[in-house]
JSON list of C-alpha atoms and ligand atoms in Angstrom, two decimals:
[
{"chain": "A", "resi": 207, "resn": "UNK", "atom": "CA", "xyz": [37.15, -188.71, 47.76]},
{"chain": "A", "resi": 208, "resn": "UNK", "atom": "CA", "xyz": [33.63, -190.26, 49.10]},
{"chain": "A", "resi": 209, "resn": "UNK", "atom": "CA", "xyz": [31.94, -191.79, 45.82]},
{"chain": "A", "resi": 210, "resn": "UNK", "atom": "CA", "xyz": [28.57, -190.42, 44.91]},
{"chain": "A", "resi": 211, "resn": "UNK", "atom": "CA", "xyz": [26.78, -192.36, 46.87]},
{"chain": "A", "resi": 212, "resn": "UNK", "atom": "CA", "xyz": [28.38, -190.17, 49.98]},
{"chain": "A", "resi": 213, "resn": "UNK", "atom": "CA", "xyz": [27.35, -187.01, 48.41]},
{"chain": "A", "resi": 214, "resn": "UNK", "atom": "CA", "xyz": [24.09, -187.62, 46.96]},
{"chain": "A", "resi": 215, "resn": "UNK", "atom": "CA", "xyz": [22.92, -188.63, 49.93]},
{"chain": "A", "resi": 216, "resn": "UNK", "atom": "CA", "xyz": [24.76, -185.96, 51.69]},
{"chain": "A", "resi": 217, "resn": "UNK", "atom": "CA", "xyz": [22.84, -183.48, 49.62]},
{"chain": "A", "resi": 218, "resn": "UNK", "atom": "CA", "xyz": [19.32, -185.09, 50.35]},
{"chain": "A", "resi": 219, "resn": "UNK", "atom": "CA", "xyz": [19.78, -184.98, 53.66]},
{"chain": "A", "resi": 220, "resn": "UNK", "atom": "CA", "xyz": [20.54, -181.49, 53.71]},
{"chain": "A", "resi": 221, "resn": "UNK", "atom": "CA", "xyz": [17.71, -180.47, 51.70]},
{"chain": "A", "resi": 222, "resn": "UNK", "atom": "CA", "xyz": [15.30, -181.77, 54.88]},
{"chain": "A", "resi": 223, "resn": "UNK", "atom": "CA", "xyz": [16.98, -178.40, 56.81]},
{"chain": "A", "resi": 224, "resn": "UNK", "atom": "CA", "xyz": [16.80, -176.07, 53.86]},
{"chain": "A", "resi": 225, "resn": "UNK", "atom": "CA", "xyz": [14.44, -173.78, 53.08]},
{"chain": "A", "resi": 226, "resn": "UNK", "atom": "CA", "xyz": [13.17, -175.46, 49.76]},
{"chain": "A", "resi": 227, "resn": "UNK", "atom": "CA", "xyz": [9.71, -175.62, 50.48]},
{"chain": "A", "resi": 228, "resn": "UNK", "atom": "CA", "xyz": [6.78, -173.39, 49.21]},
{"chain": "A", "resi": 229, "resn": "UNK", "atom": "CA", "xyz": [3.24, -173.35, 50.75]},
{"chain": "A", "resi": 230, "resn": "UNK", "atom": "CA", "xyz": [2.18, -174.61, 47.07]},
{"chain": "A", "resi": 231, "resn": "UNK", "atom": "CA", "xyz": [4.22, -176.76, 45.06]},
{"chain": "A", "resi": 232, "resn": "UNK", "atom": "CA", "xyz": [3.30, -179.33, 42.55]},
{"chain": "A", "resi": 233, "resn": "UNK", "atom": "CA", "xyz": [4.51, -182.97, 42.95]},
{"chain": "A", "resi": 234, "resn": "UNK", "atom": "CA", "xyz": [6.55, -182.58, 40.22]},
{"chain": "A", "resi": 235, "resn": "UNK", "atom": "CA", "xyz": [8.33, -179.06, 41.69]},
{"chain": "A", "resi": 236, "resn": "UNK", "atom": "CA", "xyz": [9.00, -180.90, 45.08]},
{"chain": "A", "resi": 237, "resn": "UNK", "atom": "CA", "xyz": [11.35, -183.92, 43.70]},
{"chain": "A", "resi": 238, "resn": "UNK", "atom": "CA", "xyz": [12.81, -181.32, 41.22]},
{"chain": "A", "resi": 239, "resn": "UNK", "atom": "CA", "xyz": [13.29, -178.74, 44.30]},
{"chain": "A", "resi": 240, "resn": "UNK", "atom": "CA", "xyz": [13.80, -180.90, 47.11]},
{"chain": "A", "resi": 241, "resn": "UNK", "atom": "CA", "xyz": [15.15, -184.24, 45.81]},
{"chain": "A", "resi": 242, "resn": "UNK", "atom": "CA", "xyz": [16.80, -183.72, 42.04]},
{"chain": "A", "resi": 243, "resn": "UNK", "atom": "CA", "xyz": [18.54, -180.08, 42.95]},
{"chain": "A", "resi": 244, "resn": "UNK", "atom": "CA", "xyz": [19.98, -180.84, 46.30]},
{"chain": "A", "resi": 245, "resn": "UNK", "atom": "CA", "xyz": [21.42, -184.50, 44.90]},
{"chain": "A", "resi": 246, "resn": "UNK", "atom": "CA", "xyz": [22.24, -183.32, 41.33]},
{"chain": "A", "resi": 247, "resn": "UNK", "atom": "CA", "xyz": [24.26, -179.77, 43.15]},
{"chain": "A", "resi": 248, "resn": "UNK", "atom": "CA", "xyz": [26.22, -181.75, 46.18]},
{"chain": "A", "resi": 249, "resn": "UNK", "atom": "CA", "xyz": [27.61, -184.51, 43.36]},
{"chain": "A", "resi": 250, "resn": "UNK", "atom": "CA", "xyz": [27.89, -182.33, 40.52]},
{"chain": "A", "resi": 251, "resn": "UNK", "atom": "CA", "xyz": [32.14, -181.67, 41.53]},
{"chain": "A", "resi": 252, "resn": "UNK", "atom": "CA", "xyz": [32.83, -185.09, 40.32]},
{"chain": "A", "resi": 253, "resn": "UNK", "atom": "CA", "xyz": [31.59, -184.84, 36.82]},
{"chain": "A", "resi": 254, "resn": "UNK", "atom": "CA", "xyz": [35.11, -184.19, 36.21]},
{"chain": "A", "resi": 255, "resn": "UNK", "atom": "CA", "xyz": [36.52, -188.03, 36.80]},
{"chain": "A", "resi": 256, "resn": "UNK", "atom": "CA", "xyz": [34.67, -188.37, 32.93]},
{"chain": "A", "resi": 257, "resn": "UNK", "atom": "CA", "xyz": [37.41, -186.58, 30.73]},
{"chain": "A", "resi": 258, "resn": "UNK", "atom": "CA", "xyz": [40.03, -188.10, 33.02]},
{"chain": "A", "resi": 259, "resn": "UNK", "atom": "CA", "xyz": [38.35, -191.56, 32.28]},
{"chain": "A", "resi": 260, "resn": "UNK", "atom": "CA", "xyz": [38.17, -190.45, 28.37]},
{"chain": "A", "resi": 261, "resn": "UNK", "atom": "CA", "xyz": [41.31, -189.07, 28.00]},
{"chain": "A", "resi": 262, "resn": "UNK", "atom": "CA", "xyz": [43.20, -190.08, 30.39]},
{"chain": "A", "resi": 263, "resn": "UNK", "atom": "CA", "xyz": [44.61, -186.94, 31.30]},
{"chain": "A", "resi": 264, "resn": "UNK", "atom": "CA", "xyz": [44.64, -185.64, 35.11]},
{"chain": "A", "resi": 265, "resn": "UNK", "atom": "CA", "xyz": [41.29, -183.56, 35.57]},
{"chain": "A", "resi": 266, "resn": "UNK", "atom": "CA", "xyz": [39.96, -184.82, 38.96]},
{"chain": "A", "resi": 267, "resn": "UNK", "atom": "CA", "xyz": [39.77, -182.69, 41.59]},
{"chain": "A", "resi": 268, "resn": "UNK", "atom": "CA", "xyz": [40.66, -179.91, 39.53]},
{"chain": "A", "resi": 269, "resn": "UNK", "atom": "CA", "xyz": [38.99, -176.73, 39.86]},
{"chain": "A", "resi": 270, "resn": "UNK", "atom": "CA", "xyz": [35.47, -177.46, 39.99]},
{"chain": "A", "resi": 271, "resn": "UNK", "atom": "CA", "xyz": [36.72, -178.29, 43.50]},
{"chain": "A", "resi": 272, "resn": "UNK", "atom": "CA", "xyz": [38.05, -174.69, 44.52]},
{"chain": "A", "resi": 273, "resn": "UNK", "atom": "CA", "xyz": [36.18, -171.82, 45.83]},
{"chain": "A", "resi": 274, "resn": "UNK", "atom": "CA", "xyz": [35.76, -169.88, 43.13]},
{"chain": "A", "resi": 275, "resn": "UNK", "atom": "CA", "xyz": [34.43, -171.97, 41.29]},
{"chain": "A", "resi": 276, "resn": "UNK", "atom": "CA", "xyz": [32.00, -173.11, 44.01]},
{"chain": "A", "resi": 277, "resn": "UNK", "atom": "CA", "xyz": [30.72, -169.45, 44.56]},
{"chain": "A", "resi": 278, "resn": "UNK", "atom": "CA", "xyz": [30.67, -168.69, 40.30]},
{"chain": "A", "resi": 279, "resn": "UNK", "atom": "CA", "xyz": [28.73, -172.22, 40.34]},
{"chain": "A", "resi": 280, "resn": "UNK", "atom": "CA", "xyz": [26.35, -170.83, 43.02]},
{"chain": "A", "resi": 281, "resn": "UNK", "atom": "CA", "xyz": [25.96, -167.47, 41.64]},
{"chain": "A", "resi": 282, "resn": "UNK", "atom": "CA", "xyz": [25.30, -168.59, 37.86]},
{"chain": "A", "resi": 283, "resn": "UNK", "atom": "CA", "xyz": [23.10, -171.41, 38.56]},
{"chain": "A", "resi": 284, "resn": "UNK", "atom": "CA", "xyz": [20.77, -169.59, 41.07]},
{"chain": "A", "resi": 285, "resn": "UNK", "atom": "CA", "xyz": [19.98, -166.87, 38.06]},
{"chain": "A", "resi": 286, "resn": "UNK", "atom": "CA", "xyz": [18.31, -170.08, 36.47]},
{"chain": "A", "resi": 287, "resn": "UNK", "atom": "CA", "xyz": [16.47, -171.86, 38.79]},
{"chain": "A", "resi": 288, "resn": "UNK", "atom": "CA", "xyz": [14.70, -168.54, 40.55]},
{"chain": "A", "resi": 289, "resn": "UNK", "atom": "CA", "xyz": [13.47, -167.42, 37.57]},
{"chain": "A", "resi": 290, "resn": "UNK", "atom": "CA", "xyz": [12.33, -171.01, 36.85]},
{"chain": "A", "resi": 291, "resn": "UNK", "atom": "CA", "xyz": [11.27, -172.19, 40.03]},
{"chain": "A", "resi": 292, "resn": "UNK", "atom": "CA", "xyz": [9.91, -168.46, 40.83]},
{"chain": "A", "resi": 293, "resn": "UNK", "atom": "CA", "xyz": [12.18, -168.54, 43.87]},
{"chain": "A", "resi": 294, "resn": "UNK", "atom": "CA", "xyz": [14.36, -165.70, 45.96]},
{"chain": "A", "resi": 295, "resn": "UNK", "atom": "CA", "xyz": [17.85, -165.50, 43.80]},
{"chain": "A", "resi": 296, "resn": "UNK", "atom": "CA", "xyz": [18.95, -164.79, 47.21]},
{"chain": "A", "resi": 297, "resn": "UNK", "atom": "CA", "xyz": [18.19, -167.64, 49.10]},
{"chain": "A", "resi": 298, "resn": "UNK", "atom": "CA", "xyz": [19.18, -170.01, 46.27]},
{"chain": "A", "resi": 299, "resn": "UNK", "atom": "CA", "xyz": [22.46, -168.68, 46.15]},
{"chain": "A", "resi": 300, "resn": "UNK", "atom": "CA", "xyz": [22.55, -169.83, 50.02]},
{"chain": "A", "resi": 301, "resn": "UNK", "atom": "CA", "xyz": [21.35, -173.41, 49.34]},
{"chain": "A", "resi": 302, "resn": "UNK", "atom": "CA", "xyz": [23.19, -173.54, 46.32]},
{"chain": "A", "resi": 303, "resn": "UNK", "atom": "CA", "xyz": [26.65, -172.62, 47.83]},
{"chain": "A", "resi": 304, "resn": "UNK", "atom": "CA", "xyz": [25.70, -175.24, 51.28]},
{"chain": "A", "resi": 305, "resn": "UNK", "atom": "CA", "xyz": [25.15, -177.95, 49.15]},
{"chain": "A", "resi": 306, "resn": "UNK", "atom": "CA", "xyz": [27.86, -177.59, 46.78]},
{"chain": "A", "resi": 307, "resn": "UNK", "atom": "CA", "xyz": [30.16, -177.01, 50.01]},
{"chain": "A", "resi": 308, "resn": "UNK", "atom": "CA", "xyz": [29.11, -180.24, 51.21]},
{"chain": "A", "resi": 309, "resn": "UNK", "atom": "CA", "xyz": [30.97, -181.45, 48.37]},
{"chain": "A", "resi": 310, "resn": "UNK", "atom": "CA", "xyz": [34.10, -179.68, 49.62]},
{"chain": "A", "resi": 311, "resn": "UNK", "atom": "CA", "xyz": [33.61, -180.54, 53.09]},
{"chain": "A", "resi": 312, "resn": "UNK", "atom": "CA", "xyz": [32.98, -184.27, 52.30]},
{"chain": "A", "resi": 313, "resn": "UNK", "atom": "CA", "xyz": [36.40, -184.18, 50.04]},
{"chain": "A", "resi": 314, "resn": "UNK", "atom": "CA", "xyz": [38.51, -182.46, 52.86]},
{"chain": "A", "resi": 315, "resn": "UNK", "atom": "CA", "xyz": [37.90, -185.17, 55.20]},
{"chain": "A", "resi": 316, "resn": "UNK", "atom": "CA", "xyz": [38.51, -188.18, 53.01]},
{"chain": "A", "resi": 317, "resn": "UNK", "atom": "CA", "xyz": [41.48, -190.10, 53.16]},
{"chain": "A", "resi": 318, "resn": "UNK", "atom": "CA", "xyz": [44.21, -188.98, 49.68]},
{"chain": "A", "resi": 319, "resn": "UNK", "atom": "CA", "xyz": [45.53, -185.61, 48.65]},
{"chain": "A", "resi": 320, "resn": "UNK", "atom": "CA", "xyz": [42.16, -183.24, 49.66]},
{"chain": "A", "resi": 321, "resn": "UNK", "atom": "CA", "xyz": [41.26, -180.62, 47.37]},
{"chain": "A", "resi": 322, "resn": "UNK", "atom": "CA", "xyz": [43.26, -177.05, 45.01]},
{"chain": "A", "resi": 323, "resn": "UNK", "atom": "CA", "xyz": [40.49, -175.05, 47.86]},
{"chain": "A", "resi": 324, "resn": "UNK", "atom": "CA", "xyz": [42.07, -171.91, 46.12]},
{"chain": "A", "resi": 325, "resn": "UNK", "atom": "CA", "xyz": [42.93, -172.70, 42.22]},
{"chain": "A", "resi": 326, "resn": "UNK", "atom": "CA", "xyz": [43.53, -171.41, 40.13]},
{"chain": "A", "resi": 327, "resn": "UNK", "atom": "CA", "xyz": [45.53, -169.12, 42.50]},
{"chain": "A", "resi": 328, "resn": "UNK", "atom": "CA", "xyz": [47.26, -171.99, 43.59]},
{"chain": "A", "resi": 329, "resn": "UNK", "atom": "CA", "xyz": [47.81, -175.55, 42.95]},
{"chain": "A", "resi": 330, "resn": "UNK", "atom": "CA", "xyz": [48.09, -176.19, 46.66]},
{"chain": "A", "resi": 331, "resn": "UNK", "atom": "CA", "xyz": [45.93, -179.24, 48.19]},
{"chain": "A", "resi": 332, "resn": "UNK", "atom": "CA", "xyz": [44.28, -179.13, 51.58]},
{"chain": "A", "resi": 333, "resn": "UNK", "atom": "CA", "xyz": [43.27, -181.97, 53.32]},
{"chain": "A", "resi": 334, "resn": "UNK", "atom": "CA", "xyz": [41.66, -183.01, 56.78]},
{"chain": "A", "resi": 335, "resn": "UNK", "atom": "CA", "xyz": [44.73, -184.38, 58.50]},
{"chain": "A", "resi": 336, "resn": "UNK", "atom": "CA", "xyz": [41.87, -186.94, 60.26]},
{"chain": "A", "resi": 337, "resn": "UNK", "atom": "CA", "xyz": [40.28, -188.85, 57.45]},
{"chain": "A", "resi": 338, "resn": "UNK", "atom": "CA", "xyz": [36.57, -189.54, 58.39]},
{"chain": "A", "resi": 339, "resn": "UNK", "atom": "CA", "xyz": [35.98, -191.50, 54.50]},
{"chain": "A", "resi": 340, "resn": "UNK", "atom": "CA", "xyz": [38.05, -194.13, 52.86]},
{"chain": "A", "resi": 341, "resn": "UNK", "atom": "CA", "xyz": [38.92, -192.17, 49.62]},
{"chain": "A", "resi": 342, "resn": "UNK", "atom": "CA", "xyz": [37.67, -193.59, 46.22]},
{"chain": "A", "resi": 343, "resn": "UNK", "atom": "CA", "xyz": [40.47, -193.75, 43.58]},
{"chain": "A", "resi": 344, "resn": "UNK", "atom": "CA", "xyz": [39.31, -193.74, 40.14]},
{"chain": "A", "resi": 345, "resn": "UNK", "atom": "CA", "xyz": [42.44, -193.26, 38.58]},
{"chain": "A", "resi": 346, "resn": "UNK", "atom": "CA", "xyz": [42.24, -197.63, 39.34]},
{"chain": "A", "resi": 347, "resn": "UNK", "atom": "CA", "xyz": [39.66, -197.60, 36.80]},
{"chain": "A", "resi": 348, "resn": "UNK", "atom": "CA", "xyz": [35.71, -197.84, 37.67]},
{"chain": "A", "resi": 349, "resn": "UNK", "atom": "CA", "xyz": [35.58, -201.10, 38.75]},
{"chain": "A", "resi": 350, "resn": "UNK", "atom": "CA", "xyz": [38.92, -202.11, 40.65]},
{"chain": "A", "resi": 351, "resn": "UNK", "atom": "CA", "xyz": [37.97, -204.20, 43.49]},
{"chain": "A", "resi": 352, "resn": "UNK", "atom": "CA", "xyz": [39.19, -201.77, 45.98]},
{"chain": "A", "resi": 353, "resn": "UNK", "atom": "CA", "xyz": [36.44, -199.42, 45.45]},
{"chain": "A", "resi": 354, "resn": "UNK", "atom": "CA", "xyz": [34.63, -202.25, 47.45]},
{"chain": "A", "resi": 355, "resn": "UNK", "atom": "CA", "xyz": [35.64, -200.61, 50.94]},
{"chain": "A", "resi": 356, "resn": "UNK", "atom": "CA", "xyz": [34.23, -197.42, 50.55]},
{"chain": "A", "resi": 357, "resn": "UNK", "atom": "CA", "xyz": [31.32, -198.52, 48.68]},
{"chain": "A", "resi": 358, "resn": "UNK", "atom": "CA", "xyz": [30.26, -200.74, 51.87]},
{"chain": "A", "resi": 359, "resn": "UNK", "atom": "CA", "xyz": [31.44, -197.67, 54.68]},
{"chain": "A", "resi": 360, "resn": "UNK", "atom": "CA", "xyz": [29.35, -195.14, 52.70]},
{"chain": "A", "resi": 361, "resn": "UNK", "atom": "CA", "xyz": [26.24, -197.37, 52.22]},
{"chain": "A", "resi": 362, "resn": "UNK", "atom": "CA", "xyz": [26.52, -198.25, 56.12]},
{"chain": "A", "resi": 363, "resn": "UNK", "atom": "CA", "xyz": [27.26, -194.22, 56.15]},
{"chain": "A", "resi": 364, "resn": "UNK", "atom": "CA", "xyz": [24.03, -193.25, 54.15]},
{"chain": "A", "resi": 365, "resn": "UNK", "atom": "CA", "xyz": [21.59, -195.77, 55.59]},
{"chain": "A", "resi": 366, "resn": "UNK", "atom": "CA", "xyz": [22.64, -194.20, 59.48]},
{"chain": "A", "resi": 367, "resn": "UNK", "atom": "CA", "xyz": [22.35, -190.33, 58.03]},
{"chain": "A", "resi": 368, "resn": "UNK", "atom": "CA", "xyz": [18.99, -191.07, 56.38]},
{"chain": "A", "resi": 369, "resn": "UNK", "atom": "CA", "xyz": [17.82, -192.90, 59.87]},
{"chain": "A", "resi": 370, "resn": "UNK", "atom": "CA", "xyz": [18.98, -190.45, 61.73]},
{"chain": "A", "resi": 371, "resn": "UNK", "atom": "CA", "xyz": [16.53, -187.22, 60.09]},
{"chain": "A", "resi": 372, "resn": "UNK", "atom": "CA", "xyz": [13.71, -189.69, 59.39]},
{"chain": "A", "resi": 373, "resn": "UNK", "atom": "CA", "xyz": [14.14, -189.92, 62.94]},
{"chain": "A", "resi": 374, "resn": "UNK", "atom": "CA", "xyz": [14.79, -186.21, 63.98]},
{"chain": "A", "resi": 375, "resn": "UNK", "atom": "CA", "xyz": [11.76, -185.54, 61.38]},
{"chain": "A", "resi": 376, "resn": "UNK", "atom": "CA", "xyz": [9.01, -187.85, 63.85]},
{"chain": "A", "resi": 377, "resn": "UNK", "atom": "CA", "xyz": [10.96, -186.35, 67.59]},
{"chain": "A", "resi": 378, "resn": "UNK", "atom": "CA", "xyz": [8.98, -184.46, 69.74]},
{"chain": "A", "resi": 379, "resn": "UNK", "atom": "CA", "xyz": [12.10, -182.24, 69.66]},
{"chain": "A", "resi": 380, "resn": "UNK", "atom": "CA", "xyz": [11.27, -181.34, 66.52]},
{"chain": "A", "resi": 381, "resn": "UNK", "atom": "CA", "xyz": [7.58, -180.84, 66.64]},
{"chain": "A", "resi": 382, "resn": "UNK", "atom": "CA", "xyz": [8.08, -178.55, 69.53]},
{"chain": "A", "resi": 383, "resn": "UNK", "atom": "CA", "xyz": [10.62, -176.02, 67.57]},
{"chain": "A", "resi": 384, "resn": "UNK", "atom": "CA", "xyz": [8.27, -176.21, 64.54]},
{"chain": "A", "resi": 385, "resn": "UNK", "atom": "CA", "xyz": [5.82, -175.01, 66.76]},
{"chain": "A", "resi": 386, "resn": "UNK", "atom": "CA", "xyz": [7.53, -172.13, 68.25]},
{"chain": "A", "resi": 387, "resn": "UNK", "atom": "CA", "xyz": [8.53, -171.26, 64.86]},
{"chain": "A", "resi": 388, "resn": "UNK", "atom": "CA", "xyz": [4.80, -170.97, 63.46]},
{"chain": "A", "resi": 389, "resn": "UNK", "atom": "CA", "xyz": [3.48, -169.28, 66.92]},
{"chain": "A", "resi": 390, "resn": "UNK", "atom": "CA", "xyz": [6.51, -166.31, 65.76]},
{"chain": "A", "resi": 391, "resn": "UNK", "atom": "CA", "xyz": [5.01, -166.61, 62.34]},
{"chain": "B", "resi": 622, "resn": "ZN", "atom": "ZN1", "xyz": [34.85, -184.54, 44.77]}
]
């Protein structure tokens, strides 16, 4: 699996093509909205390395990487935040179940055993058969010296992403569809 940096950044990224934005939104609302939610959902999966780290037992990559649990995740957590954020249920369930799939996605295609996609039907792992990440293995501990590989490929990995849509964000490109959109508006 990527480490969080992967996926955090993953997630921010993602949030600059979601619909997260309101016509009037506090400071405060816009990092929770479009910085703290987007992270916090696309990392989230992992929380489960910390009882395997307690205890010892196997827990990673357990079911809070399966479908089901992405869609109940999606479902439960959208109730929440639209009546907090005063935001369409709907659509949250939408950028709720993107960015927690970016979790998946990012998994699928890292180097190790993949992810139980359908547990607890199954205990069956799928995995990419290319491997675009280096995979992460905690089960090493938290600071084994081989983490050092896809610490450095995911930094080099997050600085080109974030280049790339600060980029995107200033093209002409972009100015022009943002245009067409508002002249449909
Ligand atoms: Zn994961």
């Amino acid at each position: 699996m990527p480490s969080p940096i992967a996926h955090s950044v993953s997630g921010y990224v993602l949030a600059k093509f979601l619909p997260l934005a309101k016509s009037r939104m506090s400071r405060r609302r816009k990092w929770e909205m479009q910085i703290f939610y987007p992270v916090f959902v696309a990392s989230v999966a992992d929380l489960d390395f910390i009882p395997q780290l307690i205890t010892g037992e196997s827990f990673h990559r357990g079911l809070t990487h399966s479908l089901i649990f992405t869609l109940g995740f999606s479902a439960i957590i959208a109730i929440a935040l639209s009546y907090w954020w005063k935001f369409s249920y709907k659509q949250l369930v939408w950028i709720t179940l993107i960015l927690y799939g970016s979790h998946l996605v990012l998994d699928f295609f890292t180097e190790g055993r993949g992810i139980p996609l359908f547990s607890p039907f199954t205990d069956t792992f799928f995995a990419s058969p290319i491997s675009l990440f280096p995979g992460v293995h905690y089960s090493r501990g938290l600071w084994h010296p081989s983490h050092l590989i896809p610490l450095v490929f995911e930094s080099i990995y997050s600085v080109l992403v974030v280049w790339g849509v600060r980029r995107w964000q200033k093209s002409k490109f972009r100015k022009k569809i943002d245009s067409i959109k508002n002249s449909m508006n």
